[in-house]
Coordinates of C-alpha atoms in Angstrom, one line a residue:
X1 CA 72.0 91.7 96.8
X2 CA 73.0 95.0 98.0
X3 CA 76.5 96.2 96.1
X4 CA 78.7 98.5 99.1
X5 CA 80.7 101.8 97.7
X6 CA 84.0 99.7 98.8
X7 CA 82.6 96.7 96.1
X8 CA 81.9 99.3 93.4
X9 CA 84.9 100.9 93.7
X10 CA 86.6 97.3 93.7
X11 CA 85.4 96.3 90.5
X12 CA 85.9 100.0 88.9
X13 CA 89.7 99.9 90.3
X14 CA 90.1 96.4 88.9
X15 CA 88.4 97.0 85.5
X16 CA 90.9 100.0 84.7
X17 CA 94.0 98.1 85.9
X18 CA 92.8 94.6 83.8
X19 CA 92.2 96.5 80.6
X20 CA 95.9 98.6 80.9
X21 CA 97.4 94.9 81.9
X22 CA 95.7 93.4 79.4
X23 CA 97.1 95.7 76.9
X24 CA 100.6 94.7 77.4
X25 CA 100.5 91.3 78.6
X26 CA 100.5 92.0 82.2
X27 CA 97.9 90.9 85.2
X28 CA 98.0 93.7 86.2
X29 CA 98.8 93.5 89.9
X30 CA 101.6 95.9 90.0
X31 CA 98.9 98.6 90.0
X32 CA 96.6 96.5 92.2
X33 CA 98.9 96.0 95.2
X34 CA 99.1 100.3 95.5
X35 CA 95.7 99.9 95.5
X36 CA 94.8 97.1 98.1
X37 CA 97.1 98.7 100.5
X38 CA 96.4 102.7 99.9
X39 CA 93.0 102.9 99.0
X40 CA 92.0 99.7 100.8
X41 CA 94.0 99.7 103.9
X42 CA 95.0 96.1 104.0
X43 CA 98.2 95.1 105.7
X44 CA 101.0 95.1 103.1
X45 CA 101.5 90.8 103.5
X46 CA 97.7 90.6 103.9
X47 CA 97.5 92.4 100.7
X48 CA 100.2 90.9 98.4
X49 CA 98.3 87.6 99.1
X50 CA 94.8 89.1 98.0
X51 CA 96.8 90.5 94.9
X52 CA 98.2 87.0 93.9
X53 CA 95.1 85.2 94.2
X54 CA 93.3 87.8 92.0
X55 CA 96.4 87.8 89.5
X56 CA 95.8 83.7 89.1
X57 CA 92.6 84.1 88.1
X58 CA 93.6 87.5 85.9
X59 CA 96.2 86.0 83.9
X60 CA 94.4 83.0 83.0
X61 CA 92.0 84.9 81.8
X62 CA 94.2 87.3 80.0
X63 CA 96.0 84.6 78.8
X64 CA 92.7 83.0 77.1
X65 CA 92.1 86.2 75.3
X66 CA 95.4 86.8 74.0
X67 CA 95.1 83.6 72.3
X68 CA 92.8 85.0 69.7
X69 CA 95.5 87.6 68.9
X70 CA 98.0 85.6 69.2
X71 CA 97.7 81.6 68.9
X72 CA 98.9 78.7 71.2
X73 CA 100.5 76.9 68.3
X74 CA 103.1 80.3 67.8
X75 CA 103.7 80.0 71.8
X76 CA 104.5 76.1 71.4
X77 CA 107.1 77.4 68.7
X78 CA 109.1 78.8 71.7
X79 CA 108.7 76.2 74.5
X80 CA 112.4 76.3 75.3
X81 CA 111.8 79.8 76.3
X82 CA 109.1 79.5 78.7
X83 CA 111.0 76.4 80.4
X84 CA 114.8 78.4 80.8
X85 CA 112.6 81.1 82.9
X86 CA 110.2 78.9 84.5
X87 CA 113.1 76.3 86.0
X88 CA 114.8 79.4 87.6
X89 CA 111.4 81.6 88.7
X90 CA 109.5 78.3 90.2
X91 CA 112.8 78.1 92.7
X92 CA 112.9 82.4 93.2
X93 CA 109.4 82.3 93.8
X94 CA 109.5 79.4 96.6
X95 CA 112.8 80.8 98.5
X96 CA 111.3 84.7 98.6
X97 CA 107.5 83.8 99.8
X98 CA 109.0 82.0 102.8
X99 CA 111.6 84.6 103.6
X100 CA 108.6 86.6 103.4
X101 CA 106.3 85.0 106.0
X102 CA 109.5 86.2 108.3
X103 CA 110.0 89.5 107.5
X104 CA 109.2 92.5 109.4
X105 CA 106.3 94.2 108.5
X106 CA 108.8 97.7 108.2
X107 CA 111.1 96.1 106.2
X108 CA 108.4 93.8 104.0
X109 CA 107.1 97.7 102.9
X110 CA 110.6 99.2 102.3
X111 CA 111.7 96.3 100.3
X112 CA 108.0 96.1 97.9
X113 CA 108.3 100.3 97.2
X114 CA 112.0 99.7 96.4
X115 CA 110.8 97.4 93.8
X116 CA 108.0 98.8 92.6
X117 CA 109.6 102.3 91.9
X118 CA 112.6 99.8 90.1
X119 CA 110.0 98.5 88.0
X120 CA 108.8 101.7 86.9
X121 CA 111.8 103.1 86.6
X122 CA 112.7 99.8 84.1
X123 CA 109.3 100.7 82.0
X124 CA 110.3 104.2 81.4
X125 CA 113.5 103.5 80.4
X126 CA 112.4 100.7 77.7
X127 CA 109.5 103.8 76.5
X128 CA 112.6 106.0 76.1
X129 CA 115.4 104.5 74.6
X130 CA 113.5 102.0 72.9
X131 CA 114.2 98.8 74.3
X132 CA 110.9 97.1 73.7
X133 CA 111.8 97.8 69.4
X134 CA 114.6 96.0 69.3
X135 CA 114.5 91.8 67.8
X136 CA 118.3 91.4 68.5
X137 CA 119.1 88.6 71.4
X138 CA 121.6 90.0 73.4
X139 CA 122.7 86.4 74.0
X140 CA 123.0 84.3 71.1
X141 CA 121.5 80.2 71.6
X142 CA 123.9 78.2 73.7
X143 CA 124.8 77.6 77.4
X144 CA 125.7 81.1 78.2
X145 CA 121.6 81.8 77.3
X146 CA 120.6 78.9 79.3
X147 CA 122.3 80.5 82.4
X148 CA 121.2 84.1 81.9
X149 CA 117.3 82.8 81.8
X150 CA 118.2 80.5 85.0
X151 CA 119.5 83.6 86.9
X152 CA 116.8 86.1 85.5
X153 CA 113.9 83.5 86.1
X154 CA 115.0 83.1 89.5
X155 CA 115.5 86.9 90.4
X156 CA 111.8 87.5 88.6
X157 CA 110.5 84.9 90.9
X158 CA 111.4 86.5 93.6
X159 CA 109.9 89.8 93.0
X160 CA 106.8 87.7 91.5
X161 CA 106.1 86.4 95.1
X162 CA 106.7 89.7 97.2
X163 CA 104.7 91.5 95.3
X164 CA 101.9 89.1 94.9
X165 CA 102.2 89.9 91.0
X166 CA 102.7 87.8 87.5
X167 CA 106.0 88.7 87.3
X168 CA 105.5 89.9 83.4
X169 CA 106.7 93.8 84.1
X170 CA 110.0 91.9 84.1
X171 CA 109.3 89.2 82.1
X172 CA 108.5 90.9 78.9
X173 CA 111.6 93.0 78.9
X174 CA 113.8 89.8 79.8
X175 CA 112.0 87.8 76.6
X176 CA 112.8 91.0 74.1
X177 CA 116.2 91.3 75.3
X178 CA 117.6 87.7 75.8
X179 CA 115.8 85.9 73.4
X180 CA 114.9 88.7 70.6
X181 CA 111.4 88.2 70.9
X182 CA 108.5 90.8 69.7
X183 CA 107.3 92.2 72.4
X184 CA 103.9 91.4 71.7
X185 CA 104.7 87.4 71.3
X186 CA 106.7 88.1 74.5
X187 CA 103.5 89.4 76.5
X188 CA 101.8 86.1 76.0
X189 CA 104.6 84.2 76.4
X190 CA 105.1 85.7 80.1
X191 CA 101.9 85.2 81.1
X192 CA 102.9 81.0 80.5
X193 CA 105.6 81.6 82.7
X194 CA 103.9 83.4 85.0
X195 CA 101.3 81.1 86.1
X196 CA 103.0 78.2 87.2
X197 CA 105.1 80.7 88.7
X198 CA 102.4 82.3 90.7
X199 CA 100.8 78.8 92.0
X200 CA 104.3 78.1 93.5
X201 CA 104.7 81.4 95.1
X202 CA 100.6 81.1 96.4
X203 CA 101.3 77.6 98.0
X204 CA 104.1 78.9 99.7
X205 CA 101.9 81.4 101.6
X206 CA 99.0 78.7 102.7
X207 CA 101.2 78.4 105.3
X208 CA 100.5 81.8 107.0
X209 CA 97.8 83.3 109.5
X210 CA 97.4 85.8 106.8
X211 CA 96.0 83.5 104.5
X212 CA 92.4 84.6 105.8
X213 CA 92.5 87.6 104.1
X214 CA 90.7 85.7 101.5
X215 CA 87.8 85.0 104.0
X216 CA 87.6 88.6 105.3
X217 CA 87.4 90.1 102.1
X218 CA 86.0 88.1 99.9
X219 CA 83.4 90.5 98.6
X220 CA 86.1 92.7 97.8
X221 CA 87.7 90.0 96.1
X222 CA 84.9 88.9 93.9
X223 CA 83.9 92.6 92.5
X224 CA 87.7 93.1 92.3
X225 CA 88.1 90.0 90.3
X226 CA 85.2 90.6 88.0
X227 CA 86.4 93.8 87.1
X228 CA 89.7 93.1 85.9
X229 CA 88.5 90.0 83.9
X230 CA 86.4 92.6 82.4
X231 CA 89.2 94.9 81.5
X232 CA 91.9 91.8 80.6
X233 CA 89.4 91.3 78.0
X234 CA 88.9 94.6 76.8
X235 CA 92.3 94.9 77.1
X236 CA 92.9 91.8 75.3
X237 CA 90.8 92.7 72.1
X238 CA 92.1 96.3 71.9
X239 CA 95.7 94.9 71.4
X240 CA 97.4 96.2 68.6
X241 CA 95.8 99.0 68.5
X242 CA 97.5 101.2 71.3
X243 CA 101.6 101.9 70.8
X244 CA 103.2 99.7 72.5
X245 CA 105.7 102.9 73.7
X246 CA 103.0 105.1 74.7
X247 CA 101.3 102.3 77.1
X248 CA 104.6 101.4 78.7
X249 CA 105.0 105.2 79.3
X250 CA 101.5 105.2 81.1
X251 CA 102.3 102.4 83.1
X252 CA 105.7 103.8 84.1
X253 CA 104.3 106.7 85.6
X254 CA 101.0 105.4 86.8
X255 CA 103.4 102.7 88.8
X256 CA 106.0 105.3 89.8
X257 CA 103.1 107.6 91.5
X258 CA 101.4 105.0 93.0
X259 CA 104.6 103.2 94.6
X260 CA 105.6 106.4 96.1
X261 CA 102.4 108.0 97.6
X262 CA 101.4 104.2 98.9
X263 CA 104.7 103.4 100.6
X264 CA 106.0 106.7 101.7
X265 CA 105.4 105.7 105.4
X266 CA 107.9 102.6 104.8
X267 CA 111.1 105.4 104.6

């Protein structure tokens, strides 16, 4: 079988952005959507559907090597966690995929670099003043809590299914802050959240004439795949190791580059 430069550099692309997602708990496919679309050249929809069908796979994976770091028993321990996000993102991801499918295609790209330059905007600012340190909820247990993790499950679902990502760059930061989670326990526990999450938002999309973007490239999608199940796992076993400050600072500014020089046509 003959391996095409545009293979190789899918599976180098996605082994450096599955071993940095794997690091924190992300799949990852806040990095890979800049690179669909600007190294790539897919349409932006065409390419946020490639991107969530690679994250499923991705975070499964991810999630199955966390588990030796961190184990399923310590996740069930904080079920009422995953549930508060996951009744509000199943519904955000649902409503935004089919506003999606609508969209214009200008408005589809100002809206995803808006959001992506957010998100980086939201790492830097936990790598700086220290949000991702602190074991405080902001909200202590009760109905008020309930409500926050509704609303902020719902407004992470939307973004999951725009992007075509796991939803965990927001995630994380929403576990360490509402619930006073470590942020570590909160990267696994995100990626729980985030599958059903992405299923929802993935069904929602069957429905389009992009959906064949999984035909057309599916060598790209294999080699891409491949890699970032090699780097979730790499990723995976090298956590701990890294500070968790310094690799949100990377992805910050890896994401905040990327967003800009990829959607700077959409202004």
């Amino acid at each position: 079988m003959q391996i095409s430069k545009r293979d190789t550099q899918g599976f180098v692309a996605g082994s450096l952005i599955g071993t940095l997602g794997g690091l924190i708990g992300l799949g990852g496919a806040e990095f890979r959507l800049p690179v669909l679309v600007g190294l790539f050249r897919l349409p932006t929809l065409e390419a946020v559907i490639l991107n969530k069908a690679m994250s499923l796979v991705v975070v499964a994976t991810a999630f199955a090597f966390r588990i030796k770091s961190i184990p399923i028993t310590e996740l069930g321990q904080h079920w009422d966690v995953i549930l508060n996000l996951l009744a509000g993102s199943l519904i955000g991801a649902w409503w935004a995929a089919g506003h999606a499918l609508t969209m214009s295609k200008v408005w589809l790209n100002r809206i995803i670099m808006v959001l992506l330059v957010a998100l980086a905007i939201l790492m830097l600012s936990e790598a700086f003043f220290g949000f991702h340190d602190k074991t405080t909820a902001l909200i202590a247990p009760g109905m008020t809590r309930i409500i926050a993790g509704l609303i902020a499950g719902f407004g992470i679902g939307m973004v999951a299914a725009l992007l075509g990502v796991a939803g965990g760059e927001l995630l994380i930061p929403t576990i360490v802050l509402l619930y006073g989670l470590d942020i570590k326990l909160a990267g696994s526990l995100s990626l729980a959240v985030s599958f059903p999450t992405m299923i929802v938002g993935f069904a929602r999309y069957s429905n389009s004439n992009a959906f064949g973007i999984l035909r057309k490239e599916s060598s790209l999608f294999r080699w891409m795949v491949a890699g970032s199940i090699l780097g979730a796992g790499i990723g995976g076993l090298l956590l701990g190791i890294v500070p968790s400050h310094l690799l949100i600072s990377v992805l910050g500014g890896i994401l905040l580059i990327s967003a800009i020089k990829t959607f700077k046509h959409a202004q």
